[in-house]
mmCIF file of C-alpha atoms in Angstrom:
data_model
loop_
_atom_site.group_PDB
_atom_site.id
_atom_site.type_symbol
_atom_site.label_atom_id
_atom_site.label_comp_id
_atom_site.label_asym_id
_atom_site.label_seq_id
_atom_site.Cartn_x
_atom_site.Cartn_y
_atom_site.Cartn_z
ATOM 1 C CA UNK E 116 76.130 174.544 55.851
ATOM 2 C CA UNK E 117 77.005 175.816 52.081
ATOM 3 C CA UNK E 118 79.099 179.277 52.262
ATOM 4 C CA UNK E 119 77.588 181.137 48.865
ATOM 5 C CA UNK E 120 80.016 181.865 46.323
ATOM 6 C CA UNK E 121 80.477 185.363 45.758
ATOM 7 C CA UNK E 122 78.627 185.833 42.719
ATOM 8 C CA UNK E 123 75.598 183.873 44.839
ATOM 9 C CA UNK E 124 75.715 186.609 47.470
ATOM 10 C CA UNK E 125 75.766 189.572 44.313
ATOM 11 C CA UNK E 126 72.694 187.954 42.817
ATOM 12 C CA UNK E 127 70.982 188.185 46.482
ATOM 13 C CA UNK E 128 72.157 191.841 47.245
ATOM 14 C CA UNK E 129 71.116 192.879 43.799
ATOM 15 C CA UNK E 130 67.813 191.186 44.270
ATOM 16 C CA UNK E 131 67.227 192.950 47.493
ATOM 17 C CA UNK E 132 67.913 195.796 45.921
ATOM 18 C CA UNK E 133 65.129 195.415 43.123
ATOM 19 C CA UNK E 134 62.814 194.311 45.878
ATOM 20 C CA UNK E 135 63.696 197.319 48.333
ATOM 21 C CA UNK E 136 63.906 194.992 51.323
ATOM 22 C CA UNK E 137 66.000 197.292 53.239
ATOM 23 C CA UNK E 138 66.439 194.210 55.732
ATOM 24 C CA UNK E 139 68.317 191.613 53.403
ATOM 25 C CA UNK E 140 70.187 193.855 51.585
ATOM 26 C CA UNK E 141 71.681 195.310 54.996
ATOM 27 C CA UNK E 142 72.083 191.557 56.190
ATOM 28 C CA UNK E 143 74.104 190.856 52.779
ATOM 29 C CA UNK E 144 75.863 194.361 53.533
ATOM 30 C CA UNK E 145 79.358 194.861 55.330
ATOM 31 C CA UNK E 146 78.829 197.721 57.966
ATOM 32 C CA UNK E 147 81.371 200.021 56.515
ATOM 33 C CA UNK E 148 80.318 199.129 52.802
ATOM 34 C CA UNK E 149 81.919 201.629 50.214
ATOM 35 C CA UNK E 150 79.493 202.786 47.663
ATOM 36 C CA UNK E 151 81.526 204.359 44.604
ATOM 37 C CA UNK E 152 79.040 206.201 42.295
ATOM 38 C CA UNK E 153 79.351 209.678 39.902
ATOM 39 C CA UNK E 154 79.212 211.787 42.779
ATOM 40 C CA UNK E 155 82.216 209.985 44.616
ATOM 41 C CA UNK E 156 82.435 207.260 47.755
ATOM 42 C CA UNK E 157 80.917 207.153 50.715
ATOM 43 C CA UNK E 158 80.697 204.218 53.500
ATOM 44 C CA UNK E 159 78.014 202.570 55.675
ATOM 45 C CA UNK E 160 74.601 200.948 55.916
ATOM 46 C CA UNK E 161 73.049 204.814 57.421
ATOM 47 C CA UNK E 162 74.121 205.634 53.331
ATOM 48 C CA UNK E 163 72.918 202.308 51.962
ATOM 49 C CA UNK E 164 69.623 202.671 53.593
ATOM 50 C CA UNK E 165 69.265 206.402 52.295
ATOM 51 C CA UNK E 166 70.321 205.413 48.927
ATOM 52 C CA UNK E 167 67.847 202.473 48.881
ATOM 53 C CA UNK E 168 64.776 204.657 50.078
ATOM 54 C CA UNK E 169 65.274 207.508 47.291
ATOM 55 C CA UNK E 170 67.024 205.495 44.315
ATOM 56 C CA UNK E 171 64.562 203.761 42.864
ATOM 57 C CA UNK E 172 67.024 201.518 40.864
ATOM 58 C CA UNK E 173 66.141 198.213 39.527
ATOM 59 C CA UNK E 174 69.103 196.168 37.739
ATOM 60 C CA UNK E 175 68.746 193.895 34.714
ATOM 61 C CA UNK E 176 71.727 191.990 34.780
ATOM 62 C CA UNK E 177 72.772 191.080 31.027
ATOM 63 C CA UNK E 178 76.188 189.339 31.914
ATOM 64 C CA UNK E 179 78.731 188.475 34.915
ATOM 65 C CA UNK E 180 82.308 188.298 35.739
ATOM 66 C CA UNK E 181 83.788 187.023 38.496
ATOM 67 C CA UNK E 182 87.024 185.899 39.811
ATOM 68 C CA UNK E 183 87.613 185.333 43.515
ATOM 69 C CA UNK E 184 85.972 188.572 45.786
ATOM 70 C CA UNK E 185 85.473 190.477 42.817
ATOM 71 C CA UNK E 186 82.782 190.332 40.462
ATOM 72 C CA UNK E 187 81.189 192.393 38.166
ATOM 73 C CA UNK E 188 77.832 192.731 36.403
ATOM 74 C CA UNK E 189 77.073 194.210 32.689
ATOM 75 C CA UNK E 190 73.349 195.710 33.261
ATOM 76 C CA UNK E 191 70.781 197.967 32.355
ATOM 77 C CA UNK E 192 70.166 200.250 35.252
ATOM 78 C CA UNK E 193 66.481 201.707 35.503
ATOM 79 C CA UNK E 194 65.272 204.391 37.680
ATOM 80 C CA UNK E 195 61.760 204.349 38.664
ATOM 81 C CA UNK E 196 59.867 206.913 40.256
ATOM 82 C CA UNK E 197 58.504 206.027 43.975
ATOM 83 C CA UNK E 198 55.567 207.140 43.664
ATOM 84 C CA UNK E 199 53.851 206.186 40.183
ATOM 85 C CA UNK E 200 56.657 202.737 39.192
ATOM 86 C CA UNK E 201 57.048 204.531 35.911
ATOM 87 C CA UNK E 202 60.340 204.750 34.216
ATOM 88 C CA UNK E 203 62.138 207.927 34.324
ATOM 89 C CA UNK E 204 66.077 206.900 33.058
ATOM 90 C CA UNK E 205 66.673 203.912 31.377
ATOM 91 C CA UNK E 206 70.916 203.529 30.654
ATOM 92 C CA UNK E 207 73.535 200.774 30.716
ATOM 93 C CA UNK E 208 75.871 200.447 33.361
ATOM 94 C CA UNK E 209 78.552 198.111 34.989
ATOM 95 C CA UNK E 210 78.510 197.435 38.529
ATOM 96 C CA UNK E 211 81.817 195.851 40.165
ATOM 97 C CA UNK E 212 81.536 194.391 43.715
ATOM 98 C CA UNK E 213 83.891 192.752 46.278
ATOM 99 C CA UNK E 214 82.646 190.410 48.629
ATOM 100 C CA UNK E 215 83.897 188.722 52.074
ATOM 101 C CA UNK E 216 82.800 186.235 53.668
ATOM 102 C CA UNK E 217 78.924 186.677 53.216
ATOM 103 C CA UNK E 218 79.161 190.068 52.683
ATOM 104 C CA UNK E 219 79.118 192.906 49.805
ATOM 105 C CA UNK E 220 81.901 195.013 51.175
ATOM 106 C CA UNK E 221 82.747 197.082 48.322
ATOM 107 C CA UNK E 222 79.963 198.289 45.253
ATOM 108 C CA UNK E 223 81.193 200.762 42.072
ATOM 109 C CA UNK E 224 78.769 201.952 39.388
ATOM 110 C CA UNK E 225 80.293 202.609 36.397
ATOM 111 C CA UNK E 226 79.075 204.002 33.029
ATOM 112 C CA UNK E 227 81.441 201.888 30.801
ATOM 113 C CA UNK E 228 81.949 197.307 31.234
ATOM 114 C CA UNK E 229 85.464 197.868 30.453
ATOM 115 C CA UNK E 230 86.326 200.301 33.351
ATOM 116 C CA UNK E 231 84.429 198.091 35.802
ATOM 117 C CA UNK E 232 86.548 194.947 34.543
ATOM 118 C CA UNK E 233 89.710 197.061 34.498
ATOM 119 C CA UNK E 234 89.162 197.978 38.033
ATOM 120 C CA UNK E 235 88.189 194.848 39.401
ATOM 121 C CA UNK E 236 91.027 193.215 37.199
ATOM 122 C CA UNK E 237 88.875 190.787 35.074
ATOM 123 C CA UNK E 238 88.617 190.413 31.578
ATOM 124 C CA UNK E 239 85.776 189.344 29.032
ATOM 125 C CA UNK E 240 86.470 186.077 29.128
ATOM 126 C CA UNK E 241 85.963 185.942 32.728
ATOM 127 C CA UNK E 242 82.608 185.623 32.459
ATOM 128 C CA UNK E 243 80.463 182.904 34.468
ATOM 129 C CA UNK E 244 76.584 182.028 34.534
#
């Protein structure tokens, strides 16, 4: 059996994600999983399920980084509402994760690419397909 790379298991977690099945994206989640977003960090799948049911956040992923565990995503971030699907925030963002194992263990939204690639220590020309 194949152990994903870890920009495989990103694409899957961020797929879940768009698709709001709560069960894969838990299954490609570490149980303590930091979530690093405006507001601050927080841990766990009790917080990843929460954050999944009210979002509403689809990604568009323009371009990705990756070296080793860390890997990070360029992306258009859209909020929809739950109720009617229609857009209600539309803005680029920068996502930086670190995965073991199988696992998303650590996920940081950022507003700008470069402070995602500074923080994961990538550059540009890091990128992959």
């Amino acid at each position: 059996m194949t152990i994903p790379s870890p920009t495989e298991v990103v694409r899957a977690w961020e797929e879940a994600v768009n698709a709001r099945n709560e069960t894969r994206l838990l299954a490609l989640s570490d149980p303590e999983i930091e979530i690093v977003g405006p507001r601050g960090s927080v841990r766990g799948h009790a917080v990843l399920t929460d954050w999944l049911g009210r979002a509403g956040l689809r990604f568009e992923t323009r371009r990705r980084f990756a070296r080793g565990a860390e890997v990070v995503h360029e992306q258009v971030g859209r909020w929809h509402d739950l109720d009617t699907g229609a857009v209600v925030s539309e803005v680029p963002i920068a996502s930086h994760y670190r995965v073991e194992g199988e696992r998303v263990v650590y996920v940081a939204r950022y507003d700008e690419l470069s402070t995602a690639l500074g923080r994961a220590g990538l550059e540009e020309g890091q990128g992959v397909g």
